[in-house]
């Protein structure tokens, strides 16, 4: 029987190194990275750190070795992402920041040798940036079968027309992976295909980076921006198609499963950092005759947060293990479970940490208000909570059927009647002994 919660010592050593490296080298950069002169400045600051990561064989760990990665599997990757999640810029130092990591997985899965050569390897080397352009302002992102962006074949080319938004990093990307409808009459999940579109292709118009709750200020061309993009008769060659015509959804699903595990583990990294701030604060803040640490409500928050983070962590690592051992399809329900549960745990832990800091927590003197704004988006990107709950509930309910005569299976009078019949000999013997 194998039921093992330990990490092998060799990999634990790597994790310990990462933990120390991220805290020592990357956390200090967080406070100034926006002043470094945009993405290029940040890249320069991270370059020597990336070198150290490569030397430790931890670069681009999400891809198999033949594609320049470490091929670690989802459980190990998950444990890595828990550490990387503690800082918004740590994944960049390790060559697996979203959306480049997911896009490199798409290229690895569906790219031809030529597409890999031109896009994947430079992306992995950190020489190119990418974006994933699927969500549209006027159709429901949670139901991408409604996509309106069209790609029409014209001779040796495809012509793309449509409008997208929230294409993360779209304004700094060298290329965009665009999801567009190629056959509107096909079955819903076979209507769309994916294309690699260089950002400088005529007709690609990056309109703005949409200011958001996380970044409420106007910006353009910054790392982490969410671009609104108009595709106006954008012509790309036939070779721009990724995978087959109509395979967009299949490819997207393969990309999203592992991505959700990484998100959930990164959220745990954020939650843990907020939790540490909460615990530190309550050890010295004094009010109404005692430390905050001595108030029952605060003790409940500490204990509940610890329990919820532990639950989310075990659920996520279990989903990763199912994916590693049985494949993405088998892990579908586990992944939906962690997606909405993990987002809630992140939100609640950050909220409590912010609360115990009072005005200080609400101020920009602490990272908590930023974490809180970040946490809110987690409830709907990569699929809103409601959709994941629906997936889970449908799968679970598919295992149930109405009972005969619509009498509940556990109806006590009915069960008693059945038991009396089955055990009549025992009951009869008792009566005889009376
Ligand atoms: C930080 C961030 C980064 C993003 N990055 C990218 C990116 O790189 N590329 C990209 O293409 N997109 C990206 N997105 C967009 C994201 O994927 C979409 O916002 C998401 O898919 C939801 O789509 P929508 O916003 O159109 O909401 P809608 O689809 O309009 O849904 C709105 C709400 O409707 C409700 N709802 C929907 N379906 C159901 C249901 N079945 N049952 C009950 N209620 C339901 C939910 O409450 C949901 O939140 C990003 C978004 C954020 C916030």
Short mmCIF file of C-alpha atoms and ligand atoms in Angstrom, two decimals:
data_model
loop_
_atom_site.label_atom_id
_atom_site.label_comp_id
_atom_site.label_asym_id
_atom_site.label_seq_id
_atom_site.Cartn_x
_atom_site.Cartn_y
_atom_site.Cartn_z
CA UNK A 1 0.00 0.00 0.00
CA UNK A 2 1.39 3.42 -0.83
CA UNK A 3 -0.02 6.50 0.87
CA UNK A 4 2.83 8.88 1.36
CA UNK A 5 2.78 12.59 2.23
CA UNK A 6 6.54 13.09 2.29
CA UNK A 7 8.73 14.87 -0.27
CA UNK A 8 11.85 13.02 -1.32
CA UNK A 9 14.92 14.54 0.38
CA UNK A 10 16.64 15.53 -2.86
CA UNK A 11 13.68 17.55 -4.07
CA UNK A 12 13.07 18.96 -0.59
CA UNK A 13 16.58 20.36 -0.79
CA UNK A 14 15.64 22.14 -4.02
CA UNK A 15 12.49 23.51 -2.38
CA UNK A 16 14.48 24.75 0.62
CA UNK A 17 16.89 26.49 -1.73
CA UNK A 18 13.99 28.08 -3.60
CA UNK A 19 12.34 29.27 -0.40
CA UNK A 20 15.51 30.99 0.72
CA UNK A 21 16.33 32.37 -2.76
CA UNK A 22 12.86 33.82 -3.33
CA UNK A 23 12.83 35.55 0.05
CA UNK A 24 16.40 36.81 -0.12
CA UNK A 25 16.67 37.84 -3.78
CA UNK A 26 13.15 38.40 -5.09
CA UNK A 27 11.03 39.81 -2.26
CA UNK A 28 13.25 42.92 -2.00
CA UNK A 29 12.71 43.66 -5.73
CA UNK A 30 8.93 43.75 -5.25
CA UNK A 31 8.98 47.22 -3.79
CA UNK A 32 10.85 48.82 -6.70
CA UNK A 33 10.20 46.77 -9.81
CA UNK A 34 7.70 49.23 -11.21
CA UNK A 35 10.39 51.93 -11.06
CA UNK A 36 12.88 49.93 -13.10
CA UNK A 37 11.75 51.32 -16.45
CA UNK A 38 9.15 48.81 -17.61
CA UNK A 39 9.48 45.17 -18.51
CA UNK A 40 12.98 45.55 -19.97
CA UNK A 41 14.28 47.00 -16.69
CA UNK A 42 12.69 44.18 -14.73
CA UNK A 43 14.19 41.66 -17.12
CA UNK A 44 17.63 43.11 -16.60
CA UNK A 45 17.25 42.94 -12.83
CA UNK A 46 16.12 39.32 -13.01
CA UNK A 47 18.74 38.10 -15.51
CA UNK A 48 21.43 37.17 -12.94
CA UNK A 49 18.80 35.47 -10.79
CA UNK A 50 17.54 33.49 -13.77
CA UNK A 51 21.10 32.29 -14.30
CA UNK A 52 21.20 30.87 -10.78
CA UNK A 53 17.85 29.17 -11.34
CA UNK A 54 19.18 27.54 -14.52
CA UNK A 55 22.26 26.34 -12.66
CA UNK A 56 19.98 24.61 -10.14
CA UNK A 57 18.05 22.92 -13.00
CA UNK A 58 14.86 24.65 -11.95
CA UNK A 59 14.27 26.71 -15.10
CA UNK A 60 10.99 26.12 -17.04
CA UNK A 61 10.21 23.13 -14.87
CA UNK A 62 6.76 22.71 -16.42
CA UNK A 63 7.98 21.27 -19.73
CA UNK A 64 9.47 17.85 -20.50
CA UNK A 65 13.26 17.58 -20.83
CA UNK A 66 13.18 17.21 -24.63
CA UNK A 67 11.70 20.72 -24.76
CA UNK A 68 14.23 22.28 -22.47
CA UNK A 69 12.29 21.85 -19.23
CA UNK A 70 12.69 19.58 -16.22
CA UNK A 71 9.57 17.42 -16.71
CA UNK A 72 8.80 17.38 -13.02
CA UNK A 73 5.15 16.36 -13.01
CA UNK A 74 2.35 18.27 -11.35
CA UNK A 75 2.99 17.40 -7.70
CA UNK A 76 6.55 18.73 -7.76
CA UNK A 77 5.50 21.69 -9.87
CA UNK A 78 2.72 22.40 -7.39
CA UNK A 79 5.18 22.46 -4.50
CA UNK A 80 7.40 24.83 -6.47
CA UNK A 81 4.49 27.14 -7.29
CA UNK A 82 3.55 27.38 -3.63
CA UNK A 83 6.92 29.09 -3.11
CA UNK A 84 6.81 31.13 -6.32
CA UNK A 85 3.30 32.36 -5.48
CA UNK A 86 4.64 34.30 -2.52
CA UNK A 87 5.83 36.98 -4.94
CA UNK A 88 4.21 38.25 -8.15
CA UNK A 89 7.61 38.39 -9.88
CA UNK A 90 9.11 35.09 -8.68
CA UNK A 91 7.62 32.98 -11.52
CA UNK A 92 9.47 35.22 -14.00
CA UNK A 93 12.78 34.36 -12.38
CA UNK A 94 11.98 30.66 -12.82
CA UNK A 95 10.80 30.76 -16.44
CA UNK A 96 7.25 29.73 -15.68
CA UNK A 97 5.23 32.90 -15.37
CA UNK A 98 1.68 32.97 -16.75
CA UNK A 99 0.70 33.33 -19.51
CA UNK A 100 4.06 32.31 -21.08
CA UNK A 101 4.12 29.00 -19.20
CA UNK A 102 0.64 28.00 -20.41
CA UNK A 103 1.39 29.20 -23.93
CA UNK A 104 4.59 27.20 -24.03
CA UNK A 105 2.52 24.16 -23.02
CA UNK A 106 0.17 24.85 -25.93
CA UNK A 107 3.08 25.13 -28.34
CA UNK A 108 4.61 21.96 -26.93
CA UNK A 109 1.32 20.09 -27.25
CA UNK A 110 0.07 21.36 -30.58
CA UNK A 111 2.98 23.09 -32.32
CA UNK A 112 4.66 21.76 -35.44
CA UNK A 113 8.48 21.44 -35.36
CA UNK A 114 8.65 24.78 -37.26
CA UNK A 115 6.28 26.49 -34.79
CA UNK A 116 8.32 25.20 -31.87
CA UNK A 117 11.52 26.42 -33.44
CA UNK A 118 10.15 29.88 -34.14
CA UNK A 119 8.04 30.48 -31.01
CA UNK A 120 8.51 27.88 -28.29
CA UNK A 121 12.26 27.79 -27.82
CA UNK A 122 12.74 31.58 -27.79
CA UNK A 123 9.75 31.81 -25.41
CA UNK A 124 11.38 29.29 -23.08
CA UNK A 125 14.70 31.10 -23.30
CA UNK A 126 12.91 34.27 -22.16
CA UNK A 127 13.70 36.04 -25.46
CA UNK A 128 10.02 36.39 -26.44
CA UNK A 129 6.85 37.31 -24.55
CA UNK A 130 3.41 35.93 -25.35
CA UNK A 131 -0.27 36.44 -24.60
CA UNK A 132 -3.36 34.26 -24.74
CA UNK A 133 -6.19 36.08 -26.46
CA UNK A 134 -9.54 34.37 -25.97
CA UNK A 135 -11.93 36.46 -23.83
CA UNK A 136 -14.08 39.00 -25.65
CA UNK A 137 -15.80 42.05 -24.19
CA UNK A 138 -19.19 41.27 -25.73
CA UNK A 139 -19.51 37.51 -25.22
CA UNK A 140 -19.45 35.47 -21.99
CA UNK A 141 -15.88 34.34 -21.31
CA UNK A 142 -17.29 31.65 -19.03
CA UNK A 143 -18.98 30.09 -22.08
CA UNK A 144 -16.41 30.35 -24.89
CA UNK A 145 -18.66 28.42 -27.27
CA UNK A 146 -20.18 31.89 -27.85
CA UNK A 147 -16.95 33.39 -29.23
CA UNK A 148 -17.52 35.78 -32.12
CA UNK A 149 -13.98 36.42 -33.36
CA UNK A 150 -13.80 34.80 -36.80
CA UNK A 151 -10.97 33.31 -38.81
CA UNK A 152 -11.82 32.74 -42.46
CA UNK A 153 -9.62 30.81 -44.86
CA UNK A 154 -8.57 32.80 -47.93
CA UNK A 155 -6.19 30.88 -50.20
CA UNK A 156 -3.01 30.17 -48.22
CA UNK A 157 -3.99 32.56 -45.45
CA UNK A 158 -6.42 32.97 -42.59
CA UNK A 159 -8.11 36.34 -42.06
CA UNK A 160 -8.97 37.13 -38.44
CA UNK A 161 -11.56 39.71 -37.34
CA UNK A 162 -12.80 40.39 -33.84
CA UNK A 163 -12.21 42.09 -30.54
CA UNK A 164 -10.60 40.61 -27.43
CA UNK A 165 -9.85 41.93 -23.99
CA UNK A 166 -8.02 40.85 -20.87
CA UNK A 167 -5.27 39.34 -23.02
CA UNK A 168 -2.70 39.43 -20.19
CA UNK A 169 0.64 40.85 -21.31
CA UNK A 170 -0.90 41.54 -24.76
CA UNK A 171 0.68 44.99 -24.94
CA UNK A 172 4.22 43.67 -24.39
CA UNK A 173 3.82 40.35 -26.19
CA UNK A 174 5.80 39.46 -29.31
CA UNK A 175 3.04 37.08 -30.31
CA UNK A 176 -0.53 36.28 -29.34
CA UNK A 177 -2.26 32.93 -29.32
CA UNK A 178 -5.70 33.84 -30.63
CA UNK A 179 -8.80 31.68 -30.31
CA UNK A 180 -11.17 32.28 -33.24
CA UNK A 181 -14.22 30.58 -34.74
CA UNK A 182 -13.28 28.72 -37.92
CA UNK A 183 -16.55 26.83 -38.44
CA UNK A 184 -19.64 28.46 -36.91
CA UNK A 185 -21.82 25.51 -37.98
CA UNK A 186 -19.75 22.82 -36.28
CA UNK A 187 -20.65 21.36 -32.88
CA UNK A 188 -20.10 24.06 -30.21
CA UNK A 189 -16.77 22.67 -28.98
CA UNK A 190 -15.43 22.13 -32.49
CA UNK A 191 -16.10 25.63 -33.79
CA UNK A 192 -12.91 27.35 -32.73
CA UNK A 193 -9.21 27.04 -33.56
CA UNK A 194 -6.00 28.60 -32.25
CA UNK A 195 -3.58 30.76 -34.22
CA UNK A 196 -0.17 32.19 -33.51
CA UNK A 197 -0.33 35.87 -34.45
CA UNK A 198 2.78 38.07 -34.22
CA UNK A 199 1.78 41.30 -32.50
CA UNK A 200 3.25 43.42 -35.28
CA UNK A 201 1.00 41.84 -37.93
CA UNK A 202 -0.90 44.57 -39.81
CA UNK A 203 -4.43 44.87 -38.41
CA UNK A 204 -3.52 43.92 -34.82
CA UNK A 205 -4.40 47.02 -32.82
CA UNK A 206 -3.65 46.99 -29.11
CA UNK A 207 -6.13 49.58 -27.89
CA UNK A 208 -5.23 49.83 -24.21
CA UNK A 209 -4.31 47.96 -21.07
CA UNK A 210 -7.60 47.78 -19.21
CA UNK A 211 -7.24 49.37 -15.76
CA UNK A 212 -8.49 46.84 -13.20
CA UNK A 213 -9.21 46.45 -9.51
CA UNK A 214 -5.68 45.05 -9.18
CA UNK A 215 -4.04 47.84 -11.23
CA UNK A 216 -6.52 50.72 -11.09
CA UNK A 217 -4.18 53.21 -12.77
CA UNK A 218 -3.85 53.86 -16.52
CA UNK A 219 -0.79 52.12 -17.92
CA UNK A 220 0.33 50.82 -21.26
CA UNK A 221 2.99 48.30 -22.11
CA UNK A 222 3.63 47.25 -18.53
CA UNK A 223 4.26 43.68 -17.44
CA UNK A 224 0.99 42.22 -16.12
CA UNK A 225 -1.30 44.53 -18.09
CA UNK A 226 -4.54 43.16 -19.55
CA UNK A 227 -4.82 44.31 -23.15
CA UNK A 228 -7.89 45.09 -25.19
CA UNK A 229 -7.09 44.22 -28.80
CA UNK A 230 -8.91 44.77 -32.06
CA UNK A 231 -8.15 42.31 -34.86
CA UNK A 232 -8.99 44.03 -38.13
CA UNK A 233 -8.65 41.75 -41.18
CA UNK A 234 -5.46 40.30 -39.73
CA UNK A 235 -3.84 38.02 -42.31
CA UNK A 236 -1.70 35.13 -41.12
CA UNK A 237 -0.31 32.24 -43.19
CA UNK A 238 -1.89 28.78 -43.04
CA UNK A 239 1.08 27.70 -40.88
CA UNK A 240 -0.16 29.98 -38.10
CA UNK A 241 -2.84 27.42 -37.21
CA UNK A 242 -2.03 25.51 -34.01
CA UNK A 243 -3.15 21.89 -34.07
CA UNK A 244 -6.04 21.04 -36.38
CA UNK A 245 -9.01 23.14 -37.49
CA UNK A 246 -11.65 22.98 -34.73
CA UNK A 247 -9.21 21.77 -32.04
CA UNK A 248 -9.11 25.05 -30.09
CA UNK A 249 -11.18 23.80 -27.16
CA UNK A 250 -9.36 20.50 -26.84
CA UNK A 251 -6.02 22.31 -26.70
CA UNK A 252 -7.37 24.95 -24.28
CA UNK A 253 -8.60 22.25 -21.89
CA UNK A 254 -5.22 20.55 -21.87
CA UNK A 255 -3.58 23.85 -21.02
CA UNK A 256 -6.07 24.87 -18.32
CA UNK A 257 -5.88 21.77 -16.10
CA UNK A 258 -2.24 22.07 -15.03
CA UNK A 259 -2.56 25.88 -15.06
CA UNK A 260 -5.29 25.71 -12.42
CA UNK A 261 -3.13 23.54 -10.16
CA UNK A 262 -0.34 26.10 -10.45
CA UNK A 263 -2.76 28.96 -9.74
CA UNK A 264 -4.10 27.24 -6.63
CA UNK A 265 -0.63 26.53 -5.28
CA UNK A 266 0.45 30.12 -5.98
CA UNK A 267 -2.63 31.35 -4.13
CA UNK A 268 -1.54 29.26 -1.17
CA UNK A 269 1.80 31.04 -1.31
CA UNK A 270 0.00 34.38 -1.14
CA UNK A 271 -2.33 33.14 1.61
CA UNK A 272 0.61 31.88 3.65
CA UNK A 273 2.33 35.26 3.42
CA UNK A 274 -0.84 37.04 4.56
CA UNK A 275 -1.26 34.47 7.34
CA UNK A 276 2.28 35.15 8.58
CA UNK A 277 1.52 38.88 8.64
CA UNK A 278 -1.66 38.21 10.61
CA UNK A 279 0.12 36.03 13.15
CA UNK A 280 2.95 38.53 13.58
CA UNK A 281 0.58 41.44 14.08
CA UNK A 282 -1.49 39.82 16.81
CA UNK A 283 1.60 39.12 18.92
CA UNK A 284 2.16 42.83 19.64
CA UNK A 285 -1.06 44.78 19.02
CA UNK A 286 -2.74 45.53 22.33
CA UNK A 287 -6.39 46.58 22.68
CA UNK A 288 -9.06 46.42 25.40
CA UNK A 289 -6.74 45.02 28.03
CA UNK A 290 -5.02 42.24 26.07
CA UNK A 291 -3.05 41.35 22.99
CA UNK A 292 -5.07 40.61 19.85
CA UNK A 293 -3.58 37.12 20.11
CA UNK A 294 -5.59 36.59 23.30
CA UNK A 295 -8.97 37.45 21.74
CA UNK A 296 -11.10 34.44 20.93
CA UNK A 297 -12.21 35.82 17.56
CA UNK A 298 -8.60 36.30 16.48
CA UNK A 299 -7.68 32.83 17.70
CA UNK A 300 -10.56 31.46 15.61
CA UNK A 301 -9.24 33.31 12.55
CA UNK A 302 -5.75 31.90 13.06
CA UNK A 303 -7.04 28.36 13.56
CA UNK A 304 -9.63 28.52 10.75
CA UNK A 305 -7.06 29.95 8.33
CA UNK A 306 -4.55 27.22 9.20
CA UNK A 307 -7.20 24.52 8.71
CA UNK A 308 -8.48 25.97 5.43
CA UNK A 309 -5.00 26.40 3.97
CA UNK A 310 -4.13 22.84 4.94
CA UNK A 311 -7.34 21.55 3.34
CA UNK A 312 -6.75 23.53 0.14
CA UNK A 313 -3.12 22.39 0.00
CA UNK A 314 -3.95 18.70 0.38
CA UNK A 315 -6.80 18.96 -2.12
CA UNK A 316 -4.55 20.65 -4.65
CA UNK A 317 -1.67 18.24 -4.24
CA UNK A 318 -4.14 15.38 -4.52
CA UNK A 319 -5.50 16.84 -7.79
CA UNK A 320 -1.89 17.11 -9.01
CA UNK A 321 -1.25 13.50 -8.05
CA UNK A 322 -4.39 12.33 -9.92
CA UNK A 323 -3.21 14.28 -12.96
CA UNK A 324 0.27 12.74 -12.76
CA UNK A 325 -0.95 9.19 -12.24
CA UNK A 326 -4.25 9.05 -14.19
CA UNK A 327 -4.20 12.00 -16.59
CA UNK A 328 -6.01 15.32 -16.99
CA UNK A 329 -9.44 13.85 -17.72
CA UNK A 330 -9.50 11.84 -14.50
CA UNK A 331 -8.56 14.97 -12.53
CA UNK A 332 -11.35 17.18 -13.95
CA UNK A 333 -13.57 17.18 -10.84
CA UNK A 334 -10.64 17.54 -8.45
CA UNK A 335 -9.46 20.54 -10.44
CA UNK A 336 -12.87 22.21 -10.36
CA UNK A 337 -13.03 21.58 -6.59
CA UNK A 338 -9.70 23.26 -5.92
CA UNK A 339 -10.38 26.15 -8.28
CA UNK A 340 -13.35 27.52 -6.32
CA UNK A 341 -12.25 26.30 -2.89
CA UNK A 342 -8.70 27.64 -3.32
CA UNK A 343 -9.98 31.05 -4.45
CA UNK A 344 -12.21 31.27 -1.36
CA UNK A 345 -9.41 30.29 1.02
CA UNK A 346 -7.12 32.89 -0.54
CA UNK A 347 -9.78 35.57 -0.20
CA UNK A 348 -10.74 34.71 3.39
CA UNK A 349 -7.20 34.46 4.74
CA UNK A 350 -6.15 37.76 3.15
CA UNK A 351 -9.36 39.40 4.40
CA UNK A 352 -8.71 38.32 8.00
CA UNK A 353 -5.07 39.41 7.84
CA UNK A 354 -6.16 42.79 6.52
CA UNK A 355 -8.79 43.09 9.26
CA UNK A 356 -6.33 42.53 12.13
CA UNK A 357 -4.12 45.28 10.69
CA UNK A 358 -6.95 47.85 10.76
CA UNK A 359 -6.08 51.06 8.90
CA UNK A 360 -2.54 49.86 8.33
CA UNK A 361 -3.86 46.84 6.44
CA UNK A 362 -6.12 49.06 4.33
CA UNK A 363 -3.21 51.37 3.51
CA UNK A 364 -0.63 50.85 0.79
CA UNK A 365 2.06 50.72 3.51
CA UNK A 366 1.30 46.99 3.67
CA UNK A 367 0.95 44.55 0.74
CA UNK A 368 -2.38 43.27 2.10
CA UNK A 369 -4.68 45.64 0.22
CA UNK A 370 -2.95 44.66 -3.03
CA UNK A 371 -3.31 40.97 -2.16
CA UNK A 372 -6.99 41.54 -1.42
CA UNK A 373 -7.56 43.11 -4.85
CA UNK A 374 -5.61 40.29 -6.49
CA UNK A 375 -7.66 37.69 -4.60
CA UNK A 376 -10.96 39.00 -5.93
CA UNK A 377 -10.13 38.17 -9.56
CA UNK A 378 -9.31 34.57 -8.63
CA UNK A 379 -13.01 33.89 -8.17
CA UNK A 380 -13.74 34.20 -11.88
CA UNK A 381 -10.65 34.00 -14.08
CA UNK A 382 -9.92 30.50 -15.40
CA UNK A 383 -13.62 29.81 -14.93
CA UNK A 384 -15.96 31.50 -12.43
CA UNK A 385 -16.69 29.75 -9.12
CA UNK A 386 -20.25 29.08 -10.26
CA UNK A 387 -19.16 27.20 -13.38
CA UNK A 388 -16.74 25.01 -11.42
CA UNK A 389 -19.39 24.30 -8.78
CA UNK A 390 -21.77 23.37 -11.58
CA UNK A 391 -19.19 20.96 -13.05
CA UNK A 392 -18.63 19.33 -9.68
CA UNK A 393 -22.34 19.08 -8.87
CA UNK A 394 -23.24 17.66 -12.28
CA UNK A 395 -20.55 14.99 -12.09
CA UNK A 396 -21.53 14.05 -8.56
CA UNK A 397 -25.26 14.00 -9.32
CA UNK A 398 -24.64 11.83 -12.39
CA UNK A 399 -23.87 9.06 -9.89
CA UNK A 400 -27.35 9.28 -8.33
CA UNK A 401 -30.79 8.20 -9.56
CA UNK A 402 -34.32 8.49 -8.16
CA UNK A 403 -35.05 5.68 -5.68
CA UNK A 404 -37.75 3.12 -6.51
CA UNK A 405 -41.17 4.71 -5.94
CA UNK A 406 -39.37 7.93 -4.97
CA UNK A 407 -39.12 6.64 -1.43
CA UNK A 408 -35.76 7.82 -0.01
CA UNK A 409 -33.24 4.97 0.27
CA UNK A 410 -32.72 5.85 3.93
CA UNK A 411 -36.47 6.08 4.79
CA UNK A 412 -36.50 4.46 8.23
CA UNK A 413 -39.98 2.86 8.22
CA UNK A 414 -39.24 1.29 4.83
CA UNK A 415 -35.81 0.05 5.93
CA UNK A 416 -37.29 -1.25 9.18
CA UNK A 417 -39.89 -3.21 7.23
CA UNK A 418 -37.18 -4.70 4.98
CA UNK A 419 -34.98 -5.53 7.96
CA UNK A 420 -37.89 -7.21 9.74
CA UNK A 421 -38.42 -9.46 6.74
CA UNK A 422 -34.73 -10.27 6.38
CA UNK A 423 -34.11 -10.96 10.05
CA UNK A 424 -37.52 -12.52 10.77
CA UNK A 425 -35.80 -15.65 12.08
CA UNK A 426 -33.91 -13.65 14.72
CA UNK A 427 -36.94 -11.60 15.69
CA UNK A 428 -39.02 -14.81 15.74
CA UNK A 429 -36.48 -16.50 18.04
CA UNK A 430 -36.60 -13.53 20.42
CA UNK A 431 -40.38 -13.66 20.51
CA UNK A 432 -40.17 -17.42 21.20
CA UNK A 433 -37.76 -16.75 24.13
CA UNK A 434 -40.00 -14.11 25.69
C1 LIG B 1 -6.62 39.02 -13.89
C2 LIG B 1 -7.27 38.43 -15.11
C3 LIG B 1 -6.49 37.89 -16.11
C4 LIG B 1 -7.08 37.36 -17.25
N1 LIG B 1 -6.28 36.89 -18.26
C5 LIG B 1 -6.84 36.45 -19.41
C6 LIG B 1 -6.02 36.08 -20.52
O1 LIG B 1 -4.79 36.12 -20.45
N2 LIG B 1 -6.62 35.71 -21.67
C7 LIG B 1 -7.97 35.66 -21.80
O2 LIG B 1 -8.46 35.29 -22.86
N3 LIG B 1 -8.78 36.01 -20.76
C8 LIG B 1 -8.25 36.42 -19.58
N4 LIG B 1 -9.05 36.83 -18.53
C9 LIG B 1 -10.50 36.81 -18.69
C10 LIG B 1 -11.18 35.70 -17.90
O3 LIG B 1 -10.80 34.45 -18.42
C11 LIG B 1 -12.71 35.94 -17.95
O4 LIG B 1 -12.97 37.10 -17.19
C12 LIG B 1 -13.48 34.76 -17.41
O5 LIG B 1 -13.42 33.68 -18.30
C13 LIG B 1 -14.97 35.12 -17.21
O6 LIG B 1 -15.53 35.63 -18.40
P1 LIG B 1 -16.30 37.04 -18.39
O7 LIG B 1 -15.46 38.05 -17.71
O8 LIG B 1 -16.73 37.33 -19.78
O9 LIG B 1 -17.56 36.82 -17.45
P2 LIG B 1 -18.97 36.18 -17.87
O10 LIG B 1 -18.77 34.97 -18.71
O11 LIG B 1 -19.81 37.27 -18.40
O12 LIG B 1 -19.50 35.70 -16.46
C14 LIG B 1 -19.93 36.66 -15.48
C15 LIG B 1 -20.51 35.95 -14.30
O13 LIG B 1 -21.65 35.17 -14.70
C16 LIG B 1 -21.85 34.13 -13.77
N5 LIG B 1 -21.97 32.84 -14.45
C17 LIG B 1 -21.38 32.46 -15.61
N6 LIG B 1 -21.71 31.19 -15.90
C18 LIG B 1 -22.49 30.74 -14.88
C19 LIG B 1 -23.14 29.52 -14.58
N7 LIG B 1 -23.01 28.44 -15.39
N8 LIG B 1 -23.87 29.42 -13.44
C20 LIG B 1 -24.01 30.49 -12.60
N9 LIG B 1 -23.41 31.69 -12.84
C21 LIG B 1 -22.66 31.80 -13.96
C22 LIG B 1 -20.62 34.12 -12.83
O14 LIG B 1 -20.93 34.78 -11.62
C23 LIG B 1 -19.60 34.93 -13.63
O15 LIG B 1 -18.60 35.52 -12.82
C24 LIG B 1 -8.49 37.35 -17.37
C25 LIG B 1 -9.27 37.88 -16.35
C26 LIG B 1 -8.68 38.41 -15.21
C27 LIG B 1 -9.55 39.00 -14.15
#
